XYZ file of C-alpha atoms in Angstrom:
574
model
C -53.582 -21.234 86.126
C -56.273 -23.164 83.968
C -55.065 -25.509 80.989
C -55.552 -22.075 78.864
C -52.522 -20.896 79.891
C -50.507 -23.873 78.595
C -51.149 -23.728 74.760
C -48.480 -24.260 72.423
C -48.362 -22.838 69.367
C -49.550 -25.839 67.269
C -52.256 -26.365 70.505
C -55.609 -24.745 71.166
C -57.816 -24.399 73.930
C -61.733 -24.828 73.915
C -62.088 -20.745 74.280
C -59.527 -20.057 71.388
C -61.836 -22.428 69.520
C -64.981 -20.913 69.968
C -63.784 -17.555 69.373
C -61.990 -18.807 66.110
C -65.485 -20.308 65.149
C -67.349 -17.115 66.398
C -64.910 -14.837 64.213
C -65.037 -17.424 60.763
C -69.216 -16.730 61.081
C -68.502 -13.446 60.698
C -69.553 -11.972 64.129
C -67.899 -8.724 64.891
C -69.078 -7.694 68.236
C -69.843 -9.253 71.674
C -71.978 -7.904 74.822
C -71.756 -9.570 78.299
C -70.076 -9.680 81.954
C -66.778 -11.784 82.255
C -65.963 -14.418 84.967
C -65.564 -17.911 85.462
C -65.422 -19.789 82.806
C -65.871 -17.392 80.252
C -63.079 -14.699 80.749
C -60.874 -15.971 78.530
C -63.284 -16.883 75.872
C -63.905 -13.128 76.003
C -60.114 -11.893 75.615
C -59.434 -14.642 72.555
C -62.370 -13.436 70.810
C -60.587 -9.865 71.085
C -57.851 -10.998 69.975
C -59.543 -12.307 67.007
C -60.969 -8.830 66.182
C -64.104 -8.915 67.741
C -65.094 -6.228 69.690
C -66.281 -7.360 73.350
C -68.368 -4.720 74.930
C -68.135 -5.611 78.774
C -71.415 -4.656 80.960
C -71.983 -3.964 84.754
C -75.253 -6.245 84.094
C -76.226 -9.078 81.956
C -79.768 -8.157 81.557
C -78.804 -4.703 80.280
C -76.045 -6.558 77.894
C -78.830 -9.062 76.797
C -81.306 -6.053 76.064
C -77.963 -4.759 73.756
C -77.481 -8.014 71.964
C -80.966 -8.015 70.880
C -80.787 -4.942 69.503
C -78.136 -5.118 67.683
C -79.256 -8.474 66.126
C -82.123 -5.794 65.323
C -80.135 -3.254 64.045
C -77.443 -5.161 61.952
C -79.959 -8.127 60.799
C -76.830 -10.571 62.449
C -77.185 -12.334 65.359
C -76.642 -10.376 68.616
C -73.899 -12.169 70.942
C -74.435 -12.269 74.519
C -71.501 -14.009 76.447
C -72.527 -14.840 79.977
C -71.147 -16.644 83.270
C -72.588 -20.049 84.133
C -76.062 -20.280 86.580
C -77.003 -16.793 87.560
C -75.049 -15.203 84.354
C -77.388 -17.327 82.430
C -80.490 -16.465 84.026
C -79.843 -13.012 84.088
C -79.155 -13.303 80.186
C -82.709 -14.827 80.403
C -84.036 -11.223 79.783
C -82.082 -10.745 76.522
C -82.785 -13.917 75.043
C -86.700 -13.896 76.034
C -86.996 -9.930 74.500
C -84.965 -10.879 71.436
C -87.471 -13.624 70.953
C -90.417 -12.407 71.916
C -89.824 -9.409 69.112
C -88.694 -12.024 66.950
C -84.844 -10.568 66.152
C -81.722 -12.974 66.197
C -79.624 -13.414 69.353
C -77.428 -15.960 70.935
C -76.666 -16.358 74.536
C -73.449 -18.098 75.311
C -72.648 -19.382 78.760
C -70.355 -21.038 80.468
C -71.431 -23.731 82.188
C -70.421 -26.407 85.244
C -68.067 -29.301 84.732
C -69.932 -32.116 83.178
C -68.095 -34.535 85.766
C -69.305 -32.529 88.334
C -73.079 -32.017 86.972
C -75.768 -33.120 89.749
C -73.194 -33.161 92.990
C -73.943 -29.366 93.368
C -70.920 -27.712 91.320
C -69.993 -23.675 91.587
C -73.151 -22.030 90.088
C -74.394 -25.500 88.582
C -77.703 -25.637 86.776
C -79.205 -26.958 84.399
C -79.009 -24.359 81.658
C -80.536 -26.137 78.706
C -83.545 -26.465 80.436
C -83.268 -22.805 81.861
C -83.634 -21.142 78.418
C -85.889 -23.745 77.404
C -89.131 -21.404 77.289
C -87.514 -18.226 75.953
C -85.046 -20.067 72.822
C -85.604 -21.001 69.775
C -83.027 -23.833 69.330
C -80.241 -24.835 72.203
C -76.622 -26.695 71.674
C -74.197 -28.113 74.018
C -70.655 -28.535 73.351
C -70.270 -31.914 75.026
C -66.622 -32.165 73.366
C -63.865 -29.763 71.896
C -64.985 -31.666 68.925
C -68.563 -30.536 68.498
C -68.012 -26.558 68.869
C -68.065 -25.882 65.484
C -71.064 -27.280 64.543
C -72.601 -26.146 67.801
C -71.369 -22.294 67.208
C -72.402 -22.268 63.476
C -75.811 -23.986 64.140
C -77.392 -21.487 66.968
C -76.596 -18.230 64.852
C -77.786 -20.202 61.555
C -81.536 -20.908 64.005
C -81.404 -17.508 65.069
C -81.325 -15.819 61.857
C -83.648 -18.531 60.085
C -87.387 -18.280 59.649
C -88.749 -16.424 62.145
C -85.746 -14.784 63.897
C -85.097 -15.070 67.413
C -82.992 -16.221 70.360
C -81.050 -19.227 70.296
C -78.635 -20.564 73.101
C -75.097 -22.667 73.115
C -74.137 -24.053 76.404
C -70.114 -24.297 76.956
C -68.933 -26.416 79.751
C -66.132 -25.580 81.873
C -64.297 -28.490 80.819
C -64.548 -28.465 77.606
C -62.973 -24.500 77.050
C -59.923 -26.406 78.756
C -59.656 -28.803 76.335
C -56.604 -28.778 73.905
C -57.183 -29.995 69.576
C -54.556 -29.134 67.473
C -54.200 -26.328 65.177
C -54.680 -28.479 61.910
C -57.553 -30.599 63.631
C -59.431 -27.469 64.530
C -59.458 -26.071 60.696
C -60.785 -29.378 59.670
C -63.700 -29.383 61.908
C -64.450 -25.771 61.187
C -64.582 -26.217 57.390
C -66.518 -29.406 57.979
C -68.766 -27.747 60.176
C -68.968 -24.723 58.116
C -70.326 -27.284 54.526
C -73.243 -28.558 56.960
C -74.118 -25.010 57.673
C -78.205 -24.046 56.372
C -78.063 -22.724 53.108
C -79.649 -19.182 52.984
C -81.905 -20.837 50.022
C -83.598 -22.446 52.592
C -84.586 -19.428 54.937
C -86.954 -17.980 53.345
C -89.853 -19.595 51.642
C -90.998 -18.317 47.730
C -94.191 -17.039 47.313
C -96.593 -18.866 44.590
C -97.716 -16.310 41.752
C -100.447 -16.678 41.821
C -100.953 -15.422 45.624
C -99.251 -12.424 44.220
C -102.026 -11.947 41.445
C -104.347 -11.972 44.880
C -102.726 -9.533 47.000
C -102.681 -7.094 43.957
C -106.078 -7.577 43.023
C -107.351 -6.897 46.575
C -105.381 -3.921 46.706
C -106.480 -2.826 43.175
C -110.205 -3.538 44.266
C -110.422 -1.823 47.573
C -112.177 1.376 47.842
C -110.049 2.353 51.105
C -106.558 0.196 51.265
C -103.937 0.405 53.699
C -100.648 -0.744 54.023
C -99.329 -1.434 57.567
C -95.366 -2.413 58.555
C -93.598 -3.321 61.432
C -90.360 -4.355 62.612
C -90.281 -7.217 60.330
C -90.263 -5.231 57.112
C -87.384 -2.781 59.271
C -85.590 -5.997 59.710
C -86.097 -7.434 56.404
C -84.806 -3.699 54.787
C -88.080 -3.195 53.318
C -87.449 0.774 52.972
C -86.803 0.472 49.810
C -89.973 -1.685 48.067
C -92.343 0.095 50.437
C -91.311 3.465 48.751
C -91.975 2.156 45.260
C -95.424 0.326 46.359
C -96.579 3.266 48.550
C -95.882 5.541 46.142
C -96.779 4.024 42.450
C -100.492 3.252 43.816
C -100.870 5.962 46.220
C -102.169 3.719 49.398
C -101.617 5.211 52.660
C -99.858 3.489 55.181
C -99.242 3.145 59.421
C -96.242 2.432 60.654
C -96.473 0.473 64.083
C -93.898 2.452 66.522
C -90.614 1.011 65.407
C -91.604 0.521 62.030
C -91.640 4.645 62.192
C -88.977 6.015 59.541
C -89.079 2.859 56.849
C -91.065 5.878 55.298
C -90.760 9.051 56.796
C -92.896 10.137 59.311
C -93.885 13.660 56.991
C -94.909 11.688 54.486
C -97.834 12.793 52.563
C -99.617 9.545 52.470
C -98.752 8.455 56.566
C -101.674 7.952 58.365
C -99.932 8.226 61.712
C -101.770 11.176 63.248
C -105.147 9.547 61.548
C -104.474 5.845 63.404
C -108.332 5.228 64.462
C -109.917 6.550 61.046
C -107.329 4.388 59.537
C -107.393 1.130 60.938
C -111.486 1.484 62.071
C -112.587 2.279 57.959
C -110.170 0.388 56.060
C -111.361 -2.017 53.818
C -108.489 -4.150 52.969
C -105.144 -3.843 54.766
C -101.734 -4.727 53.637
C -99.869 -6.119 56.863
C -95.989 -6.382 55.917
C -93.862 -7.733 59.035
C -96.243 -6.772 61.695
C -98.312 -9.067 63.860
C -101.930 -8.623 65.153
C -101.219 -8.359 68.440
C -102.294 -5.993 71.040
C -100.549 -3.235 69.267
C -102.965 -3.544 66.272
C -105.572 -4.359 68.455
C -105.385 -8.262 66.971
C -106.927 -7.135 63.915
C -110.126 -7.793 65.779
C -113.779 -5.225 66.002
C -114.372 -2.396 67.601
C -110.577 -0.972 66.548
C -111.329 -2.543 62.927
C -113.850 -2.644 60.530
C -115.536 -6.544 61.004
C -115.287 -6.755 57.269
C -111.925 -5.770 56.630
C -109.529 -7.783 54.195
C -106.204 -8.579 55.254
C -103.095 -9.637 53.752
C -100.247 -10.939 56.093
C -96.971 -10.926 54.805
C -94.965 -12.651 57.226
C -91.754 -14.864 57.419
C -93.248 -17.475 59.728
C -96.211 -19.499 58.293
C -97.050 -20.293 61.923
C -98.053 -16.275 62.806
C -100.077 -16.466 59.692
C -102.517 -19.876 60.485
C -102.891 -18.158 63.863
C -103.938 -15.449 62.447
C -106.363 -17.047 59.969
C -106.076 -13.799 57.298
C -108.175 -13.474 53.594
C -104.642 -14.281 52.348
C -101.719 -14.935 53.677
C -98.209 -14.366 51.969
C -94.936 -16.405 53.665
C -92.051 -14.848 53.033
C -88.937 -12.512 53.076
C -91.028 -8.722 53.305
C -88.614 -6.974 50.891
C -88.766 -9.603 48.656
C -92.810 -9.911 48.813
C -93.190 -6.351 48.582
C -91.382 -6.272 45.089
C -93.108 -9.208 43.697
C -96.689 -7.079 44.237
C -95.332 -3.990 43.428
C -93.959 -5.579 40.099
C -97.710 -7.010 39.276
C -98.867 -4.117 40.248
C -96.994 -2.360 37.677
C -98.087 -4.327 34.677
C -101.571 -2.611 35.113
C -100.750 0.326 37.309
C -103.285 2.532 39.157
C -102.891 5.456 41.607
C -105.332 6.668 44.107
C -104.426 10.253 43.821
C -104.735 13.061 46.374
C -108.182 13.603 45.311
C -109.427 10.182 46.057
C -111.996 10.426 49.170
C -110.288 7.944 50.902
C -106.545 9.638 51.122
C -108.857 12.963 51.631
C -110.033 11.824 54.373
C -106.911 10.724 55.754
C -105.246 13.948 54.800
C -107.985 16.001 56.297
C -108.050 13.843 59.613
C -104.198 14.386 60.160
C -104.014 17.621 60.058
C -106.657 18.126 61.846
C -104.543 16.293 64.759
C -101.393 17.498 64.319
C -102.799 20.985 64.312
C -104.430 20.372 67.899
C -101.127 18.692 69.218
C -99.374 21.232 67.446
C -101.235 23.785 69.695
C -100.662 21.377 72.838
C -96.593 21.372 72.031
C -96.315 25.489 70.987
C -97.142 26.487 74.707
C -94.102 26.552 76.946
C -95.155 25.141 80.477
C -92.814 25.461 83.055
C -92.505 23.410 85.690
C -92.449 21.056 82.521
C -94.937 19.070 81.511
C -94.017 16.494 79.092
C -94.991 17.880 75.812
C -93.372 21.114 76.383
C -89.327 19.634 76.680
C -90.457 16.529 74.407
C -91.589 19.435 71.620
C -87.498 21.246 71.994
C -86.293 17.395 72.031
C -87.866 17.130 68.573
C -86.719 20.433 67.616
C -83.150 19.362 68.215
C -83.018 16.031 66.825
C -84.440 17.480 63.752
C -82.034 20.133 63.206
C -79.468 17.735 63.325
C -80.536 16.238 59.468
C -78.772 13.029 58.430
C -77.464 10.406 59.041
C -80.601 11.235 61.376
C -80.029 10.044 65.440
C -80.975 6.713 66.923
C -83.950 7.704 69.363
C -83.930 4.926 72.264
C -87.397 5.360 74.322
C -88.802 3.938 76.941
C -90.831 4.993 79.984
C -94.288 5.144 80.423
C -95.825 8.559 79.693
C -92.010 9.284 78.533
C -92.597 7.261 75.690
C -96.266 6.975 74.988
C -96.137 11.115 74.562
C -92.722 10.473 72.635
C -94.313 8.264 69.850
C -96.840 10.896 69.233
C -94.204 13.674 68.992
C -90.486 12.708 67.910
C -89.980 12.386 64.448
C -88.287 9.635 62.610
C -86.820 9.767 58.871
C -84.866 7.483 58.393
C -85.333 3.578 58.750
C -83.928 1.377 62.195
C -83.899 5.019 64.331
C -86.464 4.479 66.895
C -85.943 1.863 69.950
C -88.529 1.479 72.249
C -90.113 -0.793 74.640
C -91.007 -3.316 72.213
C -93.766 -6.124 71.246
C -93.324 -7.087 74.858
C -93.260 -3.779 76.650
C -90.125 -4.513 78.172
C -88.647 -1.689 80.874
C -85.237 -1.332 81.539
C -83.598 -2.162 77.973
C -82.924 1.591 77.712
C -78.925 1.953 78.235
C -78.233 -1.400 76.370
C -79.843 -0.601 73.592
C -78.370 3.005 73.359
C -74.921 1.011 73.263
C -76.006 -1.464 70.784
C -76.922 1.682 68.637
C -74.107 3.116 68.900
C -72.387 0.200 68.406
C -73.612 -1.062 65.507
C -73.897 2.655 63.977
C -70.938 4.923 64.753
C -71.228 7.008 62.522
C -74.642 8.317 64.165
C -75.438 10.270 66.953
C -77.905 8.222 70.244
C -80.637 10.002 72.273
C -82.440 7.965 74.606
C -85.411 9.785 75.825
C -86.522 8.083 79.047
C -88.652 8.244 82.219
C -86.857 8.251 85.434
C -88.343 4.565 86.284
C -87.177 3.712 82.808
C -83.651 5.218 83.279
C -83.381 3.500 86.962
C -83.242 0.089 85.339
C -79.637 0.391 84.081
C -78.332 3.563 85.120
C -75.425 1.835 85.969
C -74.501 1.345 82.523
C -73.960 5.108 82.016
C -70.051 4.106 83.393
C -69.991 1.901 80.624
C -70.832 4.681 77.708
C -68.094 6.765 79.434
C -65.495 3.611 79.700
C -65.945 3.600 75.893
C -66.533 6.952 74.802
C -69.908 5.986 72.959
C -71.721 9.324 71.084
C -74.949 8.349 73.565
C -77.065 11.723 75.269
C -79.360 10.299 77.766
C -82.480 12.438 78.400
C -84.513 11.695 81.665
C -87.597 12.872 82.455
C -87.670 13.167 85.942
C -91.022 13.299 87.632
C -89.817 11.717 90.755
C -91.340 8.234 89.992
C -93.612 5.618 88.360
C -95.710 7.867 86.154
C -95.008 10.432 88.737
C -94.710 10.802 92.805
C -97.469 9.592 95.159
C -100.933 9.170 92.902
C -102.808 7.549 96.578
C -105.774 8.703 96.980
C -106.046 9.948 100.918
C -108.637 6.729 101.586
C -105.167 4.396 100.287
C -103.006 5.961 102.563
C -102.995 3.506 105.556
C -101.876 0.528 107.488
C -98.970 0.140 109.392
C -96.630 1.253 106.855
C -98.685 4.474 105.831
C -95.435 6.578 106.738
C -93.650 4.870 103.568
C -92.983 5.891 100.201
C -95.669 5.525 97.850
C -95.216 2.210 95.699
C -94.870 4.878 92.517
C -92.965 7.650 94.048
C -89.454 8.220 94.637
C -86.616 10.507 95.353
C -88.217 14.003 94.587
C -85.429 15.902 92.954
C -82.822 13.048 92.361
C -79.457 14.322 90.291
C -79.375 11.654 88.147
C -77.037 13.915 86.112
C -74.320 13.870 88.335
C -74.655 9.924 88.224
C -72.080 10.315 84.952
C -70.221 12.851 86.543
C -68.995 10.584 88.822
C -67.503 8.569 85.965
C -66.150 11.735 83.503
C -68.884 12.179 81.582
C -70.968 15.255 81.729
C -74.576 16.054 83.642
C -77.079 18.949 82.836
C -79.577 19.622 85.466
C -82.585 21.670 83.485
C -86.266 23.146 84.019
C -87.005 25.985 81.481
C -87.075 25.616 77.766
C -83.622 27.551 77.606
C -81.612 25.572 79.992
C -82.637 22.517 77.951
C -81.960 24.097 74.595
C -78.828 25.279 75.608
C -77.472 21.584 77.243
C -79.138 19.581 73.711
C -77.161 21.928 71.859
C -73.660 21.225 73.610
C -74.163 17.703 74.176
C -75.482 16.889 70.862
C -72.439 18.954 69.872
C -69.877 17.009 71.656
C -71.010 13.346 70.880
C -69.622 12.420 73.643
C -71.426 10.544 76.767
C -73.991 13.208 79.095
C -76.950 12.763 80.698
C -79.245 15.563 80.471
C -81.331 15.211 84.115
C -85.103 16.783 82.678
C -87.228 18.339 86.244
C -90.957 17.422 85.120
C -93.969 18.231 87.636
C -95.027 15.067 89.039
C -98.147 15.697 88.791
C -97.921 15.917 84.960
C -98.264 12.197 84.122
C -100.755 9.455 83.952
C -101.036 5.922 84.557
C -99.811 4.298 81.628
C -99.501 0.270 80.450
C -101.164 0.231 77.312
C -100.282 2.149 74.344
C -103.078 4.407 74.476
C -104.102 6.152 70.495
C -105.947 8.948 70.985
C -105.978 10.285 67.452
């Protein structure tokens, strides 16, 4: 029995604390794997109404936490065991940060009496998450959790978000501090907290009167928006801008339903003419990375304007932009539109620009359009991704999360799902990172019940956490997970014949794998249900039911292996 078990009533331990700490900051939910030290930690903050959502893996919980510090705009939790725990957690922490949305990993860590003689799973952790954090505390003393607890989520959420770390030895979640001691030290911790004034910069005027006038000058605007204006709740002011001036806009992939995707002025299916003619470009919450080609020639005109509206003044001197904007996105998006408004103007449909555009689109979507109407059986991907759409669309609103990841899987899937609503796509990521597939379908879920999640994955994808799939049945989460199953990495073997050789010729191909798997009766063996389909019917039929049902099924997709292509760069075609 640990000191835990000895509290008296006016008496608490160091993992009643934290959890008390946890619950006064307002955090609801928890992802991670119990063990020592951390069990009870996990169990007191249930008791304190937070929900703890317990995973088979930590990388799969850390991929959840991110998400739903994503999804919610609050720092995801992700409670870990000491040394490999934390390292595994590693993967969270590094994807939450690296798509700039707030997490914390918590983990237990060796006694500090014991640090350096080679303690149970001793390392040293602050210096582990070092590369992948934004700010790290260590509760050296029952004393200090407060301010430790309240100061990582305040760092993850400030600024830039991202992931932030608190390191919580094993000694010190045995120590005992008194009931009336531990409210003092909360409420003192809680008046040092960062004030929310102090997140988020103001923007001067009279950049304002800049951004407008570019905008109002340019003979072929855009406006472009990523994950930061999703984050930020941007929906809202990006309606009122797009729409009072008439500028058509791109949506990077996740930014895909801030406006909907069927909206007259989206550019989407006109990317290339877009981005390659544009004169001056409005870039809210999105970074010139390699998914905008880092702003740079051939992709974009060599003279084009643009104006960064971002939350970190960092990304903008990097970026070295015609003018650059630091702020909150919703809040910067107003402030134009409302200068804007003093001396309006409108494009129209007419204007050769948003012709162009128009007339470019559907000229695209017509040609997919005749890709998708052709049933091919065995499947190809367009032809089960096109019913996929069908289905999710039917369904209205509150429209499904879509969770996608894979290669082809999700590089055809951008092109042909549909998203209305704001926050509904998941994928891969600013990073590209595989395997986040089944935590984020639980952090969806988790953080919106009252929608339905489809996760539309490749098999590779899917192989990452399928494990996971126990824990969607363990708590009944509303989650339909739809492989494709092409029986590998972009498909089976892709070897030429002049590859094929060396001692170990007889082997599996690097890519291939298990032609055929039943992946669907992987959540059979759990209770939940499996569909095994390969004509347009059978997977009508088991969308239907399991969309239906909410309730946890994996619907196990047989695509021709040869159907696929090699795939690591988001590849825009229109």
């Amino acid at each position: 029995m640990s000191n835990s078990d000895h509290q008296s009533p006016s008496t608490l331990d160091g993992n009643t604390f934290v959890a008390m700490c946890l619950a006064r900051a307002g955090i609801d939910r928890m992802f991670g794997v119990v063990g020592i030290p951390v069990t009870s930690l996990a169990n007191r903050a249930v008791g304190l109404g937070i929900r703890f959502i317990a995973f088979h893996n930590e990388q799969s919980a850390g991929y959840a936490a991110s998400a739903y510090g994503y999804l919610t705009g609050r720092p995801g939790i992700l409670l870990t065991v000491s040394g490999p725990g934390c390292v595994h957690g590693l993967a969270g922490l590094s994807n939450a940060t690296v798509n700039t949305w707030p997490m914390v990993l918590i983990s237990g860590s060796c006694d500090q009496k014991d640090s350096g003689r080679g303690d149970f799973q001793e390392l040293d952790q602050i210096k582990a998450v070092k590369p992948f954090s934004k700010y790290s505390a260590k509760a050296t003393d029952i004393t200090k959790m407060p301010s430790c607890v309240f100061s990582v989520l305040d760092w993850a959420r400030s600024g830039r978000p991202g992931g932030c770390y608190l390191d919580l030895p094993t000694d010190v979640l045995h120590q005992t501090i008194s009931n009336t001691e531990a409210q003092k030290f909360i409420n003192d911790a809680e008046n040092c907290r960062i004030k929310e004034v102090n997140l988020k910069p103001i923007v001067k005027h009279s950049e304002i009167e800049k951004a407008a006038a570019l905008l109002r000058q340019a003979e072929r605007p855009l406006i472009v928006f990523g994950k930061g204006a999703a984050i930020s709740r941007a929906e809202n002011a990006l309606k009122n801008l797009v729409e009072s001036t008439g500028i058509p806009f791109l949506p990077t992939p996740m930014g895909k339903g801030l406006l909907p995707d069927n909206h007259e002025l989206a550019a989407t299916a006109a990317r290339s003419l877009a981005i390659g003619k544009c004169d001056v470009a409005l870039v809210v919450g999105a970074r010139l990375n390699w998914l905008l080609h880092f702003g740079e020639p051939p992709k974009w005109s060599k003279d084009v304007k643009f104006i960064l509206v971002d939350v970190d003044k960092e990304e903008i001197e990097i970026r070295k932009p015609c003018l650059g904007l630091v702020g909150d996105a919703t809040k910067v998006v107003e402030m134009i539109h409302k200068e804007i408004k003093d001396d309006p103007f409108c494009l129209g449909k007419s204007h050769s620009w948003v012709e162009a555009l128009t007339k470019k689109s559907k000229e695209n979507v017509s040609k997919m359009e005749a890709q998708l109407a052709e049933d091919v059986v065995p499947f190809n991907f367009m032809t089960p991704m096109r019913i996929i759409r069908d289905a999710i669309l039917q369904l209205g609103s509150p429209a499904p999360i879509v969770v996608s990841e894979g290669a082809n899987t999700m590089d055809v899937g951008r092109s042909v799902l549909v998203q209305m609503e704001p926050r509904t796509r998941l994928d891969a990521g600013t990073w590209g990172t595989m395997g986040v597939g089944l935590g984020y379908c639980i952090a969806a879920a988790v953080a919106s019940p009252e929608r339905l999640v489809v996760a539309v994955e490749g098999d590779s994808g899917f192989g990452f956490s399928a494990m996971e799939v126990e824990t969607l049945v363990r708590y009944q989460l509303p989650v339909v997970v739809i492989v494709f199953n092409n029986g590998g990495v972009y498909g089976g073997d892709r070897r030429n014949p002049e590859e094929i050789t060396g001692p170990y010729k007889e082997d599996p191909a690097p890519t291939s794998f298990v032609p055929g798997a039943s992946y669907h009766l992987l959540i059979e063996a759990f209770g939940g249900k499996g569909y095994l389909v390969g004509t347009p019917d059978e997977l009508r039929s088991a969308l239907a039911e399991s969309f239906s049902a909410r309730k946890p099924a994996v619907i196990n997709v047989t695509v021709d292996p040869y159907a696929g292509a090699e795939s690591g760069r988001m590849q825009h075609k229109n």
